CSV table of C-alpha atoms in Angstrom, one decimal:
chain,number,residue,atom,x,y,z
A,1,MET,CA,44.5,-10.8,-1.6
A,2,THR,CA,43.2,-13.4,-4.2
A,3,ALA,CA,43.8,-17.0,-4.1
A,4,THR,CA,46.0,-16.7,-7.2
A,5,SER,CA,48.4,-14.5,-5.5
A,6,HIS,CA,49.3,-17.0,-2.7
A,7,LEU,CA,52.6,-18.9,-2.9
A,8,THR,CA,52.4,-22.3,-4.6
A,9,PRO,CA,53.6,-25.4,-2.6
A,10,ASP,CA,56.5,-25.6,-4.6
A,11,GLN,CA,57.6,-22.0,-3.9
A,12,THR,CA,57.0,-22.3,-0.2
A,13,GLN,CA,59.1,-25.5,0.1
A,14,TRP,CA,62.0,-23.8,-1.7
A,15,PHE,CA,61.6,-20.8,0.5
A,16,ALA,CA,61.7,-23.0,3.7
A,17,THR,CA,64.4,-25.1,2.5
A,18,THR,CA,66.7,-22.2,1.3
A,19,PHE,CA,66.0,-20.4,4.7
A,20,GLY,CA,67.2,-23.4,6.5
A,21,GLN,CA,70.4,-23.7,4.5
A,22,LEU,CA,71.3,-20.1,5.1
A,23,VAL,CA,70.6,-20.4,8.8
A,24,GLY,CA,72.7,-23.6,9.0
A,25,ASN,CA,75.5,-21.8,7.1
A,26,VAL,CA,75.5,-18.7,9.5
A,27,GLU,CA,75.6,-21.2,12.4
A,28,GLN,CA,79.0,-22.5,11.4
A,29,ALA,CA,80.3,-19.1,12.7
A,30,VAL,CA,77.8,-18.4,15.4
A,31,VAL,CA,77.3,-21.8,17.5
A,32,GLY,CA,74.4,-22.4,19.7
A,33,LYS,CA,72.2,-19.3,18.4
A,34,THR,CA,69.7,-20.8,16.1
A,35,HIS,CA,66.7,-18.6,17.0
A,36,GLN,CA,68.9,-15.3,16.9
A,37,VAL,CA,70.2,-16.3,13.5
A,38,GLN,CA,66.8,-17.0,12.2
A,39,LEU,CA,65.6,-13.5,13.3
A,40,ALA,CA,68.5,-12.1,11.6
A,41,MET,CA,67.9,-13.9,8.4
A,42,ALA,CA,64.2,-13.0,8.5
A,43,CYS,CA,65.2,-9.2,9.1
A,44,LEU,CA,67.2,-9.6,5.9
A,45,LEU,CA,64.5,-11.0,3.8
A,46,ALA,CA,61.9,-8.5,5.2
A,47,GLU,CA,64.0,-5.8,4.0
A,48,GLY,CA,64.7,-4.5,7.6
A,49,HIS,CA,67.6,-3.5,9.6
A,50,LEU,CA,69.0,-5.2,12.7
A,51,LEU,CA,70.2,-3.9,16.0
A,52,LEU,CA,72.4,-6.1,18.1
A,53,GLU,CA,72.8,-5.0,21.9
A,54,ASP,CA,75.0,-7.2,24.0
A,55,PHE,CA,78.0,-7.7,26.2
A,56,PRO,CA,81.6,-7.8,24.4
A,57,GLY,CA,82.6,-11.3,23.0
A,58,THR,CA,79.2,-12.7,22.7
A,59,GLY,CA,79.5,-12.9,18.5
A,60,LYS,CA,77.6,-9.5,17.6
A,61,THR,CA,80.4,-8.8,15.0
A,62,SER,CA,80.7,-12.8,13.8
A,63,LEU,CA,77.1,-12.6,13.3
A,64,ALA,CA,77.0,-9.8,10.9
A,65,ARG,CA,80.1,-11.1,9.1
A,66,ALA,CA,78.7,-14.4,8.8
A,67,MET,CA,75.3,-13.0,7.3
A,68,ALA,CA,77.5,-10.9,4.8
A,69,GLN,CA,79.7,-13.9,3.7
A,70,THR,CA,76.7,-16.0,3.2
A,71,LEU,CA,75.4,-13.8,0.7
A,72,LYS,CA,77.3,-13.4,-2.6
A,73,GLY,CA,77.2,-9.9,-2.6
A,74,ASP,CA,79.1,-6.7,-1.3
A,75,GLN,CA,79.9,-6.1,2.3
A,76,SER,CA,81.4,-3.3,4.3
A,77,ARG,CA,82.1,-2.4,7.7
A,78,ILE,CA,82.2,1.0,9.7
A,79,GLN,CA,83.7,1.4,13.0
A,80,PHE,CA,81.9,4.2,14.6
A,81,THR,CA,83.8,6.5,16.5
A,82,PRO,CA,83.4,10.1,18.0
A,83,ASP,CA,85.3,11.6,15.0
A,84,LEU,CA,83.4,10.0,12.1
A,85,LEU,CA,81.8,12.4,9.7
A,86,PRO,CA,78.4,11.8,8.0
A,87,SER,CA,80.6,11.8,4.8
A,88,ASP,CA,82.6,9.0,5.9
A,89,VAL,CA,79.3,7.0,5.8
A,90,THR,CA,77.4,8.2,2.9
A,91,GLY,CA,80.2,9.3,0.5
A,92,VAL,CA,81.3,12.8,-0.9
A,93,THR,CA,81.6,14.6,-3.9
A,94,ILE,CA,85.0,16.0,-5.0
A,95,PHE,CA,86.2,18.3,-7.9
A,96,ASP,CA,88.3,16.4,-10.4
A,97,GLN,CA,90.9,18.8,-11.8
A,98,ARG,CA,91.6,16.7,-14.9
A,99,THR,CA,88.0,16.4,-15.9
A,100,GLU,CA,86.8,19.9,-14.3
A,101,LYS,CA,83.8,17.9,-13.1
A,102,PHE,CA,82.4,17.2,-9.6
A,103,GLU,CA,82.3,13.3,-9.2
A,104,PHE,CA,80.7,11.4,-6.5
A,105,HIS,CA,82.7,9.0,-4.3
A,106,PRO,CA,80.5,6.3,-2.9
A,107,GLY,CA,80.8,5.8,1.0
A,108,PRO,CA,80.6,2.5,2.6
A,109,VAL,CA,76.8,2.4,2.7
A,110,PHE,CA,76.7,1.4,-1.0
A,111,THR,CA,77.0,-2.3,-0.3
A,112,ASN,CA,74.5,-5.3,0.3
A,113,ILE,CA,75.1,-5.9,4.1
A,114,LEU,CA,76.7,-2.9,6.1
A,115,LEU,CA,78.0,-3.8,9.6
A,116,ALA,CA,77.7,-0.4,11.8
A,117,ASP,CA,80.1,-1.5,14.7
A,118,GLU,CA,79.4,0.1,18.0
A,119,ILE,CA,76.9,2.7,16.4
A,120,ASN,CA,76.4,4.7,19.6
A,121,ARG,CA,80.0,5.8,19.7
A,122,ALA,CA,79.3,8.3,16.9
A,123,SER,CA,77.8,11.7,17.2
A,124,PRO,CA,74.0,12.2,16.5
A,125,LYS,CA,74.9,14.1,13.2
A,126,THR,CA,76.9,11.1,11.9
A,127,GLN,CA,74.2,8.6,13.2
A,128,SER,CA,71.5,10.5,11.3
A,129,ALA,CA,73.6,10.1,8.0
A,130,LEU,CA,72.1,6.6,8.1
A,131,LEU,CA,68.4,7.5,8.4
A,132,GLU,CA,67.8,8.5,4.7
A,133,VAL,CA,69.5,5.2,3.4
A,134,MET,CA,67.8,3.0,6.0
A,135,GLU,CA,64.3,4.1,5.2
A,136,GLU,CA,64.7,4.7,1.5
A,137,GLY,CA,67.4,2.8,0.2
A,138,GLN,CA,69.2,5.9,-1.1
A,139,VAL,CA,71.6,8.5,-0.1
A,140,THR,CA,71.3,12.3,-1.2
A,141,VAL,CA,74.5,14.3,-1.6
A,142,ASP,CA,74.8,17.7,-2.7
A,143,GLY,CA,71.1,17.6,-3.9
A,144,ILE,CA,71.8,14.5,-5.9
A,145,THR,CA,70.1,11.2,-5.1
A,146,HIS,CA,72.1,7.9,-5.2
A,147,ARG,CA,70.4,4.5,-4.9
A,148,VAL,CA,72.1,1.8,-3.1
A,149,GLY,CA,71.8,-1.9,-4.0
A,150,ARG,CA,69.1,-4.6,-3.4
A,151,PRO,CA,69.1,-6.3,-0.9
A,152,PHE,CA,70.4,-3.6,1.6
A,153,MET,CA,70.7,-4.3,5.3
A,154,VAL,CA,72.3,-2.5,8.3
A,155,ILE,CA,73.5,-4.7,11.0
A,156,ALA,CA,74.4,-2.3,13.8
A,157,THR,CA,76.0,-3.4,17.2
A,158,MET,CA,76.0,-1.6,20.6
A,159,ASN,CA,77.7,-2.3,23.7
A,160,PRO,CA,75.3,-1.8,27.0
A,161,ILE,CA,77.7,-1.5,29.5
A,162,GLU,CA,80.3,1.0,28.3
A,163,GLN,CA,78.3,4.2,28.2
A,164,ALA,CA,81.3,6.8,28.5
A,165,GLY,CA,81.8,8.5,25.1
A,166,THR,CA,78.6,7.1,23.7
A,167,TYR,CA,75.4,9.0,22.3
A,168,ARG,CA,72.1,7.4,23.0
A,169,LEU,CA,70.2,6.4,19.7
A,170,PRO,CA,67.3,8.7,19.3
A,171,GLU,CA,63.8,7.2,19.1
A,172,ALA,CA,63.5,8.0,15.3
A,173,GLN,CA,66.6,6.2,14.5
A,174,LEU,CA,65.6,3.2,16.7
A,175,ASP,CA,62.5,3.0,14.8
A,176,ARG,CA,64.3,2.5,11.6
A,177,PHE,CA,65.7,-0.9,12.9
A,178,LEU,CA,62.9,-3.5,12.1
A,179,MET,CA,64.2,-5.6,15.1
A,180,LYS,CA,66.6,-5.5,17.9
A,181,THR,CA,67.8,-8.5,19.7
A,182,THR,CA,70.6,-9.9,22.0
A,183,LEU,CA,72.9,-13.0,21.5
A,184,GLY,CA,73.7,-13.7,25.3
A,185,TYR,CA,76.3,-16.2,26.2
A,186,PRO,CA,76.4,-19.6,24.9
A,187,ASP,CA,75.1,-22.3,27.0
A,188,HIS,CA,77.4,-24.8,28.6
A,189,ALA,CA,77.2,-27.4,25.8
A,190,SER,CA,77.8,-24.6,23.1
A,191,THR,CA,80.7,-23.1,25.0
A,192,LEU,CA,82.3,-26.5,25.1
A,193,LYS,CA,81.8,-27.1,21.6
A,194,ILE,CA,83.3,-23.7,20.6
A,195,LEU,CA,86.5,-24.1,23.0
A,196,ALA,CA,87.1,-27.6,21.6
A,197,ALA,CA,86.8,-26.5,17.9
A,198,THR,CA,89.2,-23.3,18.3
A,199,ALA,CA,91.5,-24.9,15.6
A,200,THR,CA,88.9,-25.8,13.2
A,201,LYS,CA,85.8,-23.4,13.9
A,202,ALA,CA,84.6,-21.7,10.9
A,203,SER,CA,85.1,-18.1,10.9
A,204,ALA,CA,82.9,-15.9,9.1
A,205,SER,CA,85.6,-15.0,6.4
A,206,GLU,CA,85.9,-18.7,5.5
A,207,LEU,CA,82.2,-19.4,5.1
A,208,GLU,CA,81.3,-20.4,1.6
A,209,PRO,CA,78.6,-17.9,-0.1
A,210,LEU,CA,75.3,-19.9,-0.5
A,211,ILE,CA,73.0,-17.3,-2.3
A,212,THR,CA,73.1,-14.6,-4.8
A,213,THR,CA,71.7,-11.2,-4.4
A,214,GLU,CA,69.1,-12.0,-7.2
A,215,ALA,CA,67.9,-15.0,-5.5
A,216,VAL,CA,67.4,-13.0,-1.9
A,217,ALA,CA,65.5,-10.4,-4.1
A,218,SER,CA,63.3,-13.2,-5.3
A,219,MET,CA,62.7,-14.5,-1.6
A,220,ILE,CA,61.8,-11.0,-0.7
A,221,ASP,CA,59.2,-10.8,-3.4
A,222,LEU,CA,57.9,-14.2,-2.5
A,223,ALA,CA,57.6,-13.5,1.2
A,224,ALA,CA,55.7,-10.3,0.2
A,225,ARG,CA,52.9,-12.5,-1.2
A,226,VAL,CA,52.3,-14.4,2.0
A,227,HIS,CA,48.6,-14.1,3.3
A,228,VAL,CA,47.8,-12.1,6.3
A,229,ASP,CA,44.2,-12.8,7.5
A,230,ASP,CA,42.0,-9.9,8.9
A,231,VAL,CA,41.9,-11.5,12.2
A,232,VAL,CA,45.7,-11.3,12.5
A,233,LEU,CA,45.8,-7.9,11.3
A,234,GLU,CA,43.2,-7.1,14.1
A,235,TYR,CA,45.5,-8.8,16.7
A,236,VAL,CA,48.3,-6.7,15.5
A,237,THR,CA,46.2,-3.5,15.8
A,238,THR,CA,45.0,-4.2,19.3
A,239,LEU,CA,48.6,-5.2,20.2
A,240,LEU,CA,49.8,-1.7,19.0
A,241,ALA,CA,46.9,0.1,20.5
A,242,GLU,CA,47.6,-1.6,24.1
A,243,THR,CA,51.1,-0.5,23.9
A,244,ARG,CA,50.0,3.1,23.7
A,245,SER,CA,47.6,2.9,26.4
A,246,ALA,CA,49.7,0.8,28.9
A,247,PRO,CA,50.3,2.9,32.2
A,248,GLU,CA,54.0,1.8,32.3
A,249,VAL,CA,54.7,3.2,28.8
A,250,GLN,CA,55.4,6.9,27.9
A,251,LEU,CA,55.6,6.3,24.1
A,252,GLY,CA,53.9,3.3,22.5
A,253,CYS,CA,54.3,1.6,19.1
A,254,SER,CA,53.4,3.6,15.8
A,255,VAL,CA,51.5,2.3,12.7
A,256,ARG,CA,55.2,1.7,11.2
A,257,ALA,CA,56.0,-0.7,14.0
A,258,GLY,CA,52.8,-2.7,13.1
A,259,LEU,CA,53.9,-2.7,9.4
A,260,ALA,CA,57.5,-3.9,10.4
A,261,LEU,CA,55.8,-6.7,12.5
A,262,ILE,CA,53.7,-7.8,9.6
A,263,ARG,CA,56.5,-7.8,7.2
A,264,VAL,CA,58.8,-9.9,9.1
A,265,ALA,CA,56.1,-12.5,10.0
A,266,LYS,CA,55.3,-13.1,6.5
A,267,VAL,CA,58.9,-14.2,6.2
A,268,TRP,CA,58.6,-16.3,9.4
A,269,ALA,CA,55.5,-17.9,7.8
A,270,ALA,CA,57.3,-18.9,4.6
A,271,ALA,CA,60.3,-20.1,6.4
A,272,SER,CA,58.1,-22.5,8.3
A,273,GLY,CA,56.6,-23.8,5.2
A,274,ARG,CA,53.4,-21.9,5.3
A,275,HIS,CA,51.9,-19.3,2.7
A,276,TYR,CA,49.9,-17.7,5.5
A,277,VAL,CA,50.6,-16.0,8.9
A,278,LEU,CA,49.6,-17.6,12.3
A,279,PRO,CA,48.9,-15.5,15.4
A,280,ASP,CA,51.8,-17.7,17.0
A,281,ASP,CA,54.1,-15.9,14.3
A,282,ILE,CA,53.3,-12.7,15.8
A,283,LYS,CA,53.7,-13.9,19.2
A,284,VAL,CA,57.1,-14.9,18.4
A,285,LEU,CA,58.3,-11.9,16.8
A,286,ALA,CA,56.3,-9.0,18.8
A,287,SER,CA,59.1,-8.6,21.4
A,288,PRO,CA,62.1,-8.1,18.8
A,289,ALA,CA,60.1,-6.0,16.5
A,290,LEU,CA,58.2,-3.7,19.0
A,291,ALA,CA,60.1,-3.5,22.3
A,292,HIS,CA,62.9,-1.4,21.1
A,293,ARG,CA,60.3,1.2,19.6
A,294,MET,CA,58.9,1.9,23.0
A,295,VAL,CA,59.6,4.4,25.9
A,296,LEU,CA,59.1,3.4,29.3
A,297,ASP,CA,57.8,5.9,32.1
A,298,PRO,CA,61.3,6.8,33.9
A,299,GLU,CA,59.9,5.6,37.3
A,300,GLU,CA,59.2,2.2,35.9
A,301,GLU,CA,62.3,1.9,34.2
A,302,PHE,CA,64.2,2.7,37.3
A,303,ARG,CA,62.4,0.1,39.0
A,304,GLY,CA,63.7,-2.4,36.6
A,305,LEU,CA,60.8,-2.9,34.2
A,306,THR,CA,61.9,-3.5,30.7
A,307,THR,CA,59.8,-2.9,27.4
A,308,GLU,CA,60.3,-6.7,26.6
A,309,ALA,CA,58.5,-7.5,29.9
A,310,VAL,CA,55.6,-5.0,28.9
A,311,VAL,CA,55.2,-6.7,25.4
A,312,GLN,CA,55.1,-10.1,27.0
A,313,ARG,CA,52.4,-9.0,29.4
A,314,LEU,CA,50.4,-7.6,26.6
A,315,LEU,CA,50.8,-11.0,24.6
A,316,ASP,CA,49.8,-13.0,27.8
A,317,THR,CA,46.5,-10.7,28.5
A,318,ILE,CA,45.3,-10.0,25.0
A,319,PRO,CA,43.3,-13.0,23.4
A,320,ALA,CA,44.8,-14.4,20.3
A,321,PRO,CA,42.5,-15.0,17.5
A,322,GLN,CA,41.5,-18.6,16.4
A,323,GLU,CA,43.4,-19.9,13.5
A,324,ARG,CA,41.2,-18.7,10.6
A,325,ALA,CA,44.6,-17.7,8.9
A,326,ALA,CA,45.0,-19.8,5.7
A,327,GLY,CA,42.5,-17.5,3.9
């Protein structure tokens, strides 16, 4: 990467300021979850998809709706159920008797932000209908390819405690999600604030859109120009290799996982007002970007070990490179 391709100070400042305004707007509807909102916004600007796994009533759907409302674009929602068909997601080709031609009727995936609510309640066949569009930004129906818009982001939710009537997401589909995170219950002060403001608290449907899809596309392109030094790439490569050789892990992280981590680290750096990635950016994002892609040894999982704990152990034991990151 040449020096001329770096972000200018004005571009970096605009990116960081705009990012903060977007996060602040979403926080009107999702109180006390600044870090999680920042992760979700970074995921959007890295052209990734977000998986939210948490207990009922923690604001998963509110976050997705607030993200969509903040964007001056299209949004849609699919309530995943066992009887949902793939064509209910992607769309269907119907024969029009008046024109005597087949016409494609787009499904809800043709949008900017798609809320896939309780995604693990649909059958594996219906879940797989999302794989192509999440990876390639397009849908193929009856041999004809249809592009979706830009930006395009899937925010999927799962409830970890109701397993009856659900289908486990296969590793191939989990790998399509750039990040997975949880919201958790708000702390004491945030809960008080939410309860006290029940009459006036902004709902996601009342949020004022702040940014156009064109401006989001510009932010995506700017973030792609953030510099990543060789020492940071070496650090990520080592981290990926250690996930594959860790004794507790049955399936480690692929190169695609590393690419995802680098993409979102670029956004995180720009949102912090920098034109280069630091090792600390990798440390912050490693768990949400890598942990859901790993499969633990069943015995270790039975003992209560989590992939998040494995990632944290690796971060604690692998020496971080010195900050030779500005390039």
